[in-house]
mmCIF file of N, CA and C in Angstrom:
data_model
loop_
_atom_site.group_PDB
_atom_site.id
_atom_site.type_symbol
_atom_site.label_atom_id
_atom_site.label_comp_id
_atom_site.label_asym_id
_atom_site.label_seq_id
_atom_site.Cartn_x
_atom_site.Cartn_y
_atom_site.Cartn_z
ATOM 1 N N MET A 24 3.752 16.018 14.039
ATOM 2 C CA MET A 24 4.101 16.206 12.647
ATOM 3 C C MET A 24 5.361 15.429 12.294
ATOM 4 N N ILE A 25 6.337 15.417 13.167
ATOM 5 C CA ILE A 25 7.578 14.680 12.905
ATOM 6 C C ILE A 25 7.285 13.190 12.757
ATOM 7 N N ILE A 26 6.414 12.661 13.622
ATOM 8 C CA ILE A 26 6.089 11.227 13.557
ATOM 9 C C ILE A 26 5.390 10.913 12.240
ATOM 10 N N ALA A 27 4.490 11.783 11.810
ATOM 11 C CA ALA A 27 3.805 11.565 10.532
ATOM 12 C C ALA A 27 4.807 11.582 9.381
ATOM 13 N N ASN A 28 5.745 12.512 9.410
ATOM 14 C CA ASN A 28 6.763 12.581 8.352
ATOM 15 C C ASN A 28 7.637 11.332 8.334
ATOM 16 N N ILE A 29 8.027 10.870 9.505
ATOM 17 C CA ILE A 29 8.852 9.658 9.588
ATOM 18 C C ILE A 29 8.064 8.458 9.050
ATOM 19 N N LEU A 30 6.803 8.359 9.447
ATOM 20 C CA LEU A 30 5.961 7.266 8.967
ATOM 21 C C LEU A 30 5.771 7.338 7.455
ATOM 22 N N GLN A 31 5.619 8.537 6.926
ATOM 23 C CA GLN A 31 5.474 8.697 5.482
ATOM 24 C C GLN A 31 6.736 8.229 4.753
ATOM 25 N N VAL A 32 7.892 8.550 5.282
ATOM 26 C CA VAL A 32 9.145 8.109 4.658
ATOM 27 C C VAL A 32 9.253 6.589 4.708
ATOM 28 N N ILE A 33 8.941 6.004 5.867
ATOM 29 C CA ILE A 33 9.011 4.545 6.006
ATOM 30 C C ILE A 33 8.039 3.874 5.030
ATOM 31 N N LEU A 34 6.799 4.355 4.992
ATOM 32 C CA LEU A 34 5.820 3.791 4.066
ATOM 33 C C LEU A 34 6.241 4.020 2.615
ATOM 34 N N GLY A 35 6.780 5.198 2.329
ATOM 35 C CA GLY A 35 7.236 5.500 0.977
ATOM 36 C C GLY A 35 8.310 4.539 0.511
ATOM 37 N N ILE A 36 9.290 4.295 1.367
ATOM 38 C CA ILE A 36 10.371 3.367 1.013
ATOM 39 C C ILE A 36 9.831 1.948 0.880
ATOM 40 N N PHE A 37 9.016 1.534 1.835
ATOM 41 C CA PHE A 37 8.475 0.172 1.806
ATOM 42 C C PHE A 37 7.666 -0.079 0.538
ATOM 43 N N PHE A 38 6.741 0.837 0.222
ATOM 44 C CA PHE A 38 5.896 0.630 -0.946
ATOM 45 C C PHE A 38 6.667 0.770 -2.255
ATOM 46 N N MET A 39 7.735 1.542 -2.271
ATOM 47 C CA MET A 39 8.565 1.617 -3.472
ATOM 48 C C MET A 39 9.231 0.261 -3.719
ATOM 49 N N ILE A 40 9.725 -0.352 -2.655
ATOM 50 C CA ILE A 40 10.377 -1.659 -2.785
ATOM 51 C C ILE A 40 9.371 -2.720 -3.208
ATOM 52 N N THR A 41 8.245 -2.797 -2.512
ATOM 53 C CA THR A 41 7.269 -3.841 -2.852
ATOM 54 C C THR A 41 6.624 -3.586 -4.215
ATOM 55 N N GLY A 42 6.344 -2.333 -4.525
ATOM 56 C CA GLY A 42 5.768 -2.015 -5.833
ATOM 57 C C GLY A 42 6.690 -2.402 -6.968
ATOM 58 N N THR A 43 7.977 -2.155 -6.783
ATOM 59 C CA THR A 43 8.968 -2.533 -7.793
ATOM 60 C C THR A 43 9.036 -4.048 -7.933
ATOM 61 N N ARG A 44 8.995 -4.762 -6.807
ATOM 62 C CA ARG A 44 9.014 -6.229 -6.856
ATOM 63 C C ARG A 44 7.774 -6.779 -7.573
ATOM 64 N N ILE A 45 6.629 -6.179 -7.317
ATOM 65 C CA ILE A 45 5.392 -6.649 -7.940
ATOM 66 C C ILE A 45 5.417 -6.385 -9.441
ATOM 67 N N ILE A 46 5.782 -5.174 -9.829
ATOM 68 C CA ILE A 46 5.792 -4.820 -11.252
ATOM 69 C C ILE A 46 6.812 -5.647 -12.031
ATOM 70 N N SER A 47 7.911 -6.017 -11.372
ATOM 71 C CA SER A 47 8.955 -6.789 -12.058
ATOM 72 C C SER A 47 8.552 -8.248 -12.267
ATOM 73 N N GLY A 48 7.452 -8.658 -11.651
ATOM 74 C CA GLY A 48 6.972 -10.025 -11.828
ATOM 75 C C GLY A 48 7.459 -10.997 -10.771
ATOM 76 N N LYS A 49 8.178 -10.508 -9.770
ATOM 77 C CA LYS A 49 8.704 -11.396 -8.726
ATOM 78 C C LYS A 49 7.610 -11.969 -7.829
ATOM 79 N N MET A 50 6.410 -11.397 -7.910
ATOM 80 C CA MET A 50 5.305 -11.904 -7.098
ATOM 81 C C MET A 50 4.183 -12.445 -7.983
ATOM 82 N N ALA A 51 4.504 -12.755 -9.232
ATOM 83 C CA ALA A 51 3.487 -13.211 -10.188
ATOM 84 C C ALA A 51 2.807 -14.494 -9.734
ATOM 85 N N LYS A 52 3.551 -15.400 -9.099
ATOM 86 C CA LYS A 52 2.946 -16.649 -8.631
ATOM 87 C C LYS A 52 1.874 -16.385 -7.583
ATOM 88 N N GLU A 53 2.120 -15.398 -6.748
ATOM 89 C CA GLU A 53 1.151 -15.054 -5.700
ATOM 90 C C GLU A 53 -0.150 -14.556 -6.337
ATOM 91 N N PHE A 54 -0.036 -13.708 -7.349
ATOM 92 C CA PHE A 54 -1.229 -13.182 -8.015
ATOM 93 C C PHE A 54 -1.965 -14.287 -8.774
ATOM 94 N N SER A 55 -1.237 -15.185 -9.398
ATOM 95 C CA SER A 55 -1.895 -16.280 -10.116
ATOM 96 C C SER A 55 -2.562 -17.242 -9.135
ATOM 97 N N ARG A 56 -2.012 -17.354 -7.926
ATOM 98 C CA ARG A 56 -2.627 -18.192 -6.885
ATOM 99 C C ARG A 56 -4.017 -17.666 -6.531
ATOM 100 N N PHE A 57 -4.191 -16.363 -6.630
ATOM 101 C CA PHE A 57 -5.488 -15.754 -6.333
ATOM 102 C C PHE A 57 -6.444 -15.831 -7.520
ATOM 103 N N GLY A 58 -5.954 -16.292 -8.669
ATOM 104 C CA GLY A 58 -6.779 -16.364 -9.864
ATOM 105 C C GLY A 58 -6.940 -15.024 -10.556
ATOM 106 N N LEU A 59 -6.017 -14.106 -10.296
ATOM 107 C CA LEU A 59 -6.096 -12.774 -10.891
ATOM 108 C C LEU A 59 -5.307 -12.716 -12.194
ATOM 109 N N PRO A 60 -5.795 -11.985 -13.185
ATOM 110 C CA PRO A 60 -5.037 -11.846 -14.428
ATOM 111 C C PRO A 60 -3.750 -11.062 -14.194
ATOM 112 N N SER A 61 -2.792 -11.218 -15.099
ATOM 113 C CA SER A 61 -1.475 -10.614 -14.909
ATOM 114 C C SER A 61 -1.506 -9.090 -14.895
ATOM 115 N N ILE A 62 -2.555 -8.473 -15.418
ATOM 116 C CA ILE A 62 -2.645 -7.014 -15.381
ATOM 117 C C ILE A 62 -2.675 -6.511 -13.939
ATOM 118 N N PHE A 63 -3.152 -7.347 -13.010
ATOM 119 C CA PHE A 63 -3.180 -6.956 -11.603
ATOM 120 C C PHE A 63 -1.774 -6.800 -11.039
ATOM 121 N N ASN A 64 -0.795 -7.549 -11.561
ATOM 122 C CA ASN A 64 0.598 -7.345 -11.153
ATOM 123 C C ASN A 64 1.012 -5.915 -11.449
ATOM 124 N N PHE A 65 0.753 -5.510 -12.687
ATOM 125 C CA PHE A 65 1.147 -4.163 -13.094
ATOM 126 C C PHE A 65 0.383 -3.104 -12.315
ATOM 127 N N LEU A 66 -0.938 -3.234 -12.230
ATOM 128 C CA LEU A 66 -1.755 -2.222 -11.553
ATOM 129 C C LEU A 66 -1.383 -2.064 -10.082
ATOM 130 N N THR A 67 -1.238 -3.186 -9.401
ATOM 131 C CA THR A 67 -0.896 -3.125 -7.978
ATOM 132 C C THR A 67 0.475 -2.500 -7.778
ATOM 133 N N GLY A 68 1.441 -2.946 -8.552
ATOM 134 C CA GLY A 68 2.785 -2.369 -8.460
ATOM 135 C C GLY A 68 2.785 -0.886 -8.793
ATOM 136 N N PHE A 69 2.047 -0.512 -9.832
ATOM 137 C CA PHE A 69 1.947 0.889 -10.233
ATOM 138 C C PHE A 69 1.333 1.728 -9.116
ATOM 139 N N PHE A 70 0.228 1.246 -8.537
ATOM 140 C CA PHE A 70 -0.412 1.981 -7.434
ATOM 141 C C PHE A 70 0.541 2.144 -6.254
ATOM 142 N N GLU A 71 1.290 1.097 -5.939
ATOM 143 C CA GLU A 71 2.210 1.178 -4.809
ATOM 144 C C GLU A 71 3.357 2.153 -5.093
ATOM 145 N N ILE A 72 3.863 2.154 -6.304
ATOM 146 C CA ILE A 72 4.953 3.083 -6.638
ATOM 147 C C ILE A 72 4.457 4.524 -6.638
ATOM 148 N N ILE A 73 3.300 4.766 -7.248
ATOM 149 C CA ILE A 73 2.725 6.118 -7.240
ATOM 150 C C ILE A 73 2.432 6.563 -5.804
ATOM 151 N N GLY A 74 1.860 5.662 -5.005
ATOM 152 C CA GLY A 74 1.580 5.984 -3.607
ATOM 153 C C GLY A 74 2.838 6.261 -2.809
ATOM 154 N N SER A 75 3.902 5.523 -3.083
ATOM 155 C CA SER A 75 5.156 5.733 -2.355
ATOM 156 C C SER A 75 5.752 7.102 -2.678
ATOM 157 N N ILE A 76 5.686 7.479 -3.934
ATOM 158 C CA ILE A 76 6.167 8.816 -4.322
ATOM 159 C C ILE A 76 5.295 9.876 -3.660
ATOM 160 N N GLY A 77 3.989 9.637 -3.640
ATOM 161 C CA GLY A 77 3.070 10.567 -2.999
ATOM 162 C C GLY A 77 3.330 10.731 -1.513
ATOM 163 N N MET A 78 3.707 9.652 -0.847
ATOM 164 C CA MET A 78 4.020 9.745 0.589
ATOM 165 C C MET A 78 5.215 10.672 0.824
ATOM 166 N N ILE A 79 6.229 10.545 -0.012
ATOM 167 C CA ILE A 79 7.421 11.386 0.151
ATOM 168 C C ILE A 79 7.110 12.838 -0.218
ATOM 169 N N VAL A 80 6.488 13.051 -1.364
ATOM 170 C CA VAL A 80 6.132 14.407 -1.796
ATOM 171 C C VAL A 80 5.164 15.037 -0.795
ATOM 172 N N GLY A 81 4.344 14.208 -0.178
ATOM 173 C CA GLY A 81 3.364 14.685 0.783
ATOM 174 C C GLY A 81 3.943 15.323 2.033
ATOM 175 N N ILE A 82 5.215 15.138 2.262
ATOM 176 C CA ILE A 82 5.873 15.826 3.386
ATOM 177 C C ILE A 82 5.778 17.330 3.182
ATOM 178 N N TRP A 83 5.884 17.776 1.939
ATOM 179 C CA TRP A 83 5.824 19.198 1.621
ATOM 180 C C TRP A 83 4.447 19.632 1.145
ATOM 181 N N TYR A 84 3.678 18.701 0.586
ATOM 182 C CA TYR A 84 2.344 18.996 0.067
ATOM 183 C C TYR A 84 1.337 18.035 0.695
ATOM 184 N N PRO A 85 0.714 18.438 1.801
ATOM 185 C CA PRO A 85 -0.164 17.537 2.555
ATOM 186 C C PRO A 85 -1.303 16.916 1.744
ATOM 187 N N LEU A 86 -1.833 17.626 0.759
ATOM 188 C CA LEU A 86 -2.902 17.058 -0.058
ATOM 189 C C LEU A 86 -2.409 15.814 -0.805
ATOM 190 N N VAL A 87 -1.161 15.834 -1.228
ATOM 191 C CA VAL A 87 -0.590 14.680 -1.927
ATOM 192 C C VAL A 87 -0.492 13.494 -0.963
ATOM 193 N N ALA A 88 -0.099 13.748 0.284
ATOM 194 C CA ALA A 88 -0.030 12.678 1.285
ATOM 195 C C ALA A 88 -1.422 12.120 1.576
ATOM 196 N N LEU A 89 -2.406 12.978 1.619
ATOM 197 C CA LEU A 89 -3.785 12.539 1.827
ATOM 198 C C LEU A 89 -4.215 11.585 0.707
ATOM 199 N N LEU A 90 -3.974 11.976 -0.521
ATOM 200 C CA LEU A 90 -4.352 11.144 -1.664
ATOM 201 C C LEU A 90 -3.539 9.853 -1.711
ATOM 202 N N ALA A 91 -2.246 9.936 -1.406
ATOM 203 C CA ALA A 91 -1.396 8.742 -1.393
ATOM 204 C C ALA A 91 -1.846 7.778 -0.300
ATOM 205 N N GLY A 92 -2.196 8.315 0.863
ATOM 206 C CA GLY A 92 -2.683 7.466 1.948
ATOM 207 C C GLY A 92 -3.972 6.752 1.580
ATOM 208 N N LEU A 93 -4.869 7.455 0.906
ATOM 209 C CA LEU A 93 -6.116 6.829 0.461
ATOM 210 C C LEU A 93 -5.852 5.754 -0.588
ATOM 211 N N LEU A 94 -4.966 6.048 -1.541
ATOM 212 C CA LEU A 94 -4.640 5.079 -2.589
ATOM 213 C C LEU A 94 -4.003 3.824 -1.996
ATOM 214 N N LEU A 95 -3.007 4.014 -1.136
ATOM 215 C CA LEU A 95 -2.320 2.860 -0.551
ATOM 216 C C LEU A 95 -3.224 2.115 0.426
ATOM 217 N N GLY A 96 -4.015 2.849 1.191
ATOM 218 C CA GLY A 96 -4.941 2.195 2.115
ATOM 219 C C GLY A 96 -5.950 1.339 1.375
ATOM 220 N N ALA A 97 -6.498 1.866 0.278
ATOM 221 C CA ALA A 97 -7.462 1.106 -0.513
ATOM 222 C C ALA A 97 -6.805 -0.109 -1.162
ATOM 223 N N THR A 98 -5.568 0.059 -1.622
ATOM 224 C CA THR A 98 -4.841 -1.058 -2.222
ATOM 225 C C THR A 98 -4.614 -2.158 -1.198
ATOM 226 N N MET A 99 -4.232 -1.778 0.018
ATOM 227 C CA MET A 99 -3.989 -2.773 1.066
ATOM 228 C C MET A 99 -5.295 -3.382 1.570
ATOM 229 N N LEU A 100 -6.372 -2.612 1.544
ATOM 230 C CA LEU A 100 -7.679 -3.156 1.910
ATOM 231 C C LEU A 100 -8.092 -4.239 0.907
ATOM 232 N N ALA A 101 -7.867 -3.964 -0.372
ATOM 233 C CA ALA A 101 -8.154 -4.962 -1.404
ATOM 234 C C ALA A 101 -7.253 -6.189 -1.232
ATOM 235 N N ALA A 102 -5.995 -5.966 -0.858
ATOM 236 C CA ALA A 102 -5.080 -7.088 -0.635
ATOM 237 C C ALA A 102 -5.537 -7.933 0.554
ATOM 238 N N ALA A 103 -5.976 -7.286 1.624
ATOM 239 C CA ALA A 103 -6.459 -8.027 2.794
ATOM 240 C C ALA A 103 -7.701 -8.837 2.437
ATOM 241 N N PHE A 104 -8.608 -8.231 1.690
ATOM 242 C CA PHE A 104 -9.801 -8.943 1.241
ATOM 243 C C PHE A 104 -9.418 -10.161 0.398
ATOM 244 N N THR A 105 -8.468 -9.965 -0.502
ATOM 245 C CA THR A 105 -8.018 -11.058 -1.370
ATOM 246 C C THR A 105 -7.423 -12.190 -0.551
ATOM 247 N N LEU A 106 -6.581 -11.838 0.414
ATOM 248 C CA LEU A 106 -5.951 -12.874 1.239
ATOM 249 C C LEU A 106 -6.969 -13.621 2.100
ATOM 250 N N LEU A 107 -7.873 -12.880 2.719
ATOM 251 C CA LEU A 107 -8.798 -13.494 3.668
ATOM 252 C C LEU A 107 -9.985 -14.179 3.007
ATOM 253 N N VAL A 108 -10.547 -13.552 1.988
ATOM 254 C CA VAL A 108 -11.795 -14.054 1.412
ATOM 255 C C VAL A 108 -11.545 -14.929 0.182
ATOM 256 N N ILE A 109 -10.729 -14.449 -0.728
ATOM 257 C CA ILE A 109 -10.524 -15.198 -1.970
ATOM 258 C C ILE A 109 -9.563 -16.367 -1.754
ATOM 259 N N ALA A 110 -8.375 -16.070 -1.173
ATOM 260 C CA ALA A 110 -7.375 -17.127 -0.982
ATOM 261 C C ALA A 110 -7.637 -17.947 0.275
ATOM 262 N N ARG A 111 -8.470 -17.430 1.177
ATOM 263 C CA ARG A 111 -8.779 -18.087 2.446
ATOM 264 C C ARG A 111 -7.521 -18.404 3.265
ATOM 265 N N ASP A 112 -6.578 -17.463 3.207
ATOM 266 C CA ASP A 112 -5.365 -17.595 4.010
ATOM 267 C C ASP A 112 -5.701 -17.318 5.473
ATOM 268 N N PRO A 113 -4.876 -17.815 6.393
ATOM 269 C CA PRO A 113 -5.119 -17.510 7.804
ATOM 270 C C PRO A 113 -4.904 -16.020 8.093
ATOM 271 N N PHE A 114 -5.580 -15.553 9.124
ATOM 272 C CA PHE A 114 -5.491 -14.136 9.504
ATOM 273 C C PHE A 114 -4.042 -13.707 9.721
ATOM 274 N N THR A 115 -3.232 -14.584 10.272
ATOM 275 C CA THR A 115 -1.835 -14.222 10.551
ATOM 276 C C THR A 115 -1.072 -13.839 9.287
ATOM 277 N N LYS A 116 -1.435 -14.415 8.153
ATOM 278 C CA LYS A 116 -0.757 -14.070 6.898
ATOM 279 C C LYS A 116 -1.188 -12.692 6.400
ATOM 280 N N SER A 117 -2.399 -12.284 6.713
ATOM 281 C CA SER A 117 -2.885 -10.985 6.257
ATOM 282 C C SER A 117 -2.608 -9.864 7.261
ATOM 283 N N PHE A 118 -2.118 -10.195 8.438
ATOM 284 C CA PHE A 118 -1.892 -9.187 9.479
ATOM 285 C C PHE A 118 -0.986 -8.037 9.010
ATOM 286 N N PRO A 119 0.156 -8.300 8.357
ATOM 287 C CA PRO A 119 0.994 -7.182 7.895
ATOM 288 C C PRO A 119 0.266 -6.267 6.896
ATOM 289 N N VAL A 120 -0.545 -6.847 6.040
ATOM 290 C CA VAL A 120 -1.296 -6.063 5.062
ATOM 291 C C VAL A 120 -2.313 -5.172 5.773
ATOM 292 N N ILE A 121 -2.951 -5.697 6.793
ATOM 293 C CA ILE A 121 -3.929 -4.914 7.563
ATOM 294 C C ILE A 121 -3.241 -3.761 8.279
ATOM 295 N N ILE A 122 -2.069 -4.015 8.837
ATOM 296 C CA ILE A 122 -1.304 -2.945 9.502
ATOM 297 C C ILE A 122 -0.940 -1.851 8.500
ATOM 298 N N LEU A 123 -0.466 -2.243 7.321
ATOM 299 C CA LEU A 123 -0.127 -1.262 6.280
ATOM 300 C C LEU A 123 -1.360 -0.475 5.844
ATOM 301 N N CYS A 124 -2.495 -1.138 5.775
ATOM 302 C CA CYS A 124 -3.758 -0.482 5.436
ATOM 303 C C CYS A 124 -4.093 0.582 6.483
ATOM 304 N N LEU A 125 -4.026 0.211 7.737
ATOM 305 C CA LEU A 125 -4.351 1.141 8.822
ATOM 306 C C LEU A 125 -3.377 2.318 8.876
ATOM 307 N N LEU A 126 -2.084 2.040 8.689
ATOM 308 C CA LEU A 126 -1.091 3.117 8.692
ATOM 309 C C LEU A 126 -1.322 4.086 7.531
ATOM 310 N N SER A 127 -1.629 3.549 6.363
ATOM 311 C CA SER A 127 -1.874 4.398 5.189
ATOM 312 C C SER A 127 -3.112 5.260 5.387
ATOM 313 N N PHE A 128 -4.191 4.639 5.844
ATOM 314 C CA PHE A 128 -5.403 5.414 6.122
ATOM 315 C C PHE A 128 -5.165 6.403 7.269
ATOM 316 N N GLY A 129 -4.303 6.038 8.220
ATOM 317 C CA GLY A 129 -3.966 6.950 9.319
ATOM 318 C C GLY A 129 -3.273 8.203 8.814
ATOM 319 N N ILE A 130 -2.357 8.044 7.867
ATOM 320 C CA ILE A 130 -1.691 9.210 7.268
ATOM 321 C C ILE A 130 -2.719 10.077 6.541
ATOM 322 N N ALA A 131 -3.617 9.447 5.803
ATOM 323 C CA ALA A 131 -4.666 10.202 5.108
ATOM 324 C C ALA A 131 -5.529 10.969 6.102
ATOM 325 N N LEU A 132 -5.912 10.311 7.167
ATOM 326 C CA LEU A 132 -6.751 10.941 8.194
ATOM 327 C C LEU A 132 -6.019 12.090 8.872
ATOM 328 N N TYR A 133 -4.737 11.903 9.133
ATOM 329 C CA TYR A 133 -3.924 12.968 9.744
ATOM 330 C C TYR A 133 -3.933 14.218 8.854
ATOM 331 N N HIS A 134 -3.737 14.013 7.561
ATOM 332 C CA HIS A 134 -3.678 15.155 6.642
ATOM 333 C C HIS A 134 -5.062 15.705 6.314
ATOM 334 N N LEU A 135 -6.091 14.944 6.537
ATOM 335 C CA LEU A 135 -7.461 15.417 6.342
ATOM 336 C C LEU A 135 -7.803 16.458 7.391
ATOM 337 N N ASN A 136 -7.260 16.318 8.584
ATOM 338 C CA ASN A 136 -7.573 17.222 9.690
ATOM 339 C C ASN A 136 -6.725 18.488 9.710
ATOM 340 N N LEU A 137 -5.793 18.603 8.798
ATOM 341 C CA LEU A 137 -4.956 19.818 8.798
ATOM 342 C C LEU A 137 -5.623 20.983 8.131
#
């Protein structure tokens, strides 16, 4: 349980930072490189910020962590697909996104079994 809580805090902080960067437009060039409309900047950043809050709140309310893990895992799965299939980036560039996807789904799975 302690490891899950620590991981939730780390993921919460990480996704709050990246979500804020995305929503602020600092990654707009990356999204336009994928051919995505600018609304995806807002949606992705919004999902990451909501998920990050859910990870922290989920320490006390496991259902919230379950939902946050699913939201963030799905967001990172879509990001991995975008990097690998749409942008045709090398696997090494998508590796961090895949790790974040697995960690997020892992938190969801952990809270599913409680």
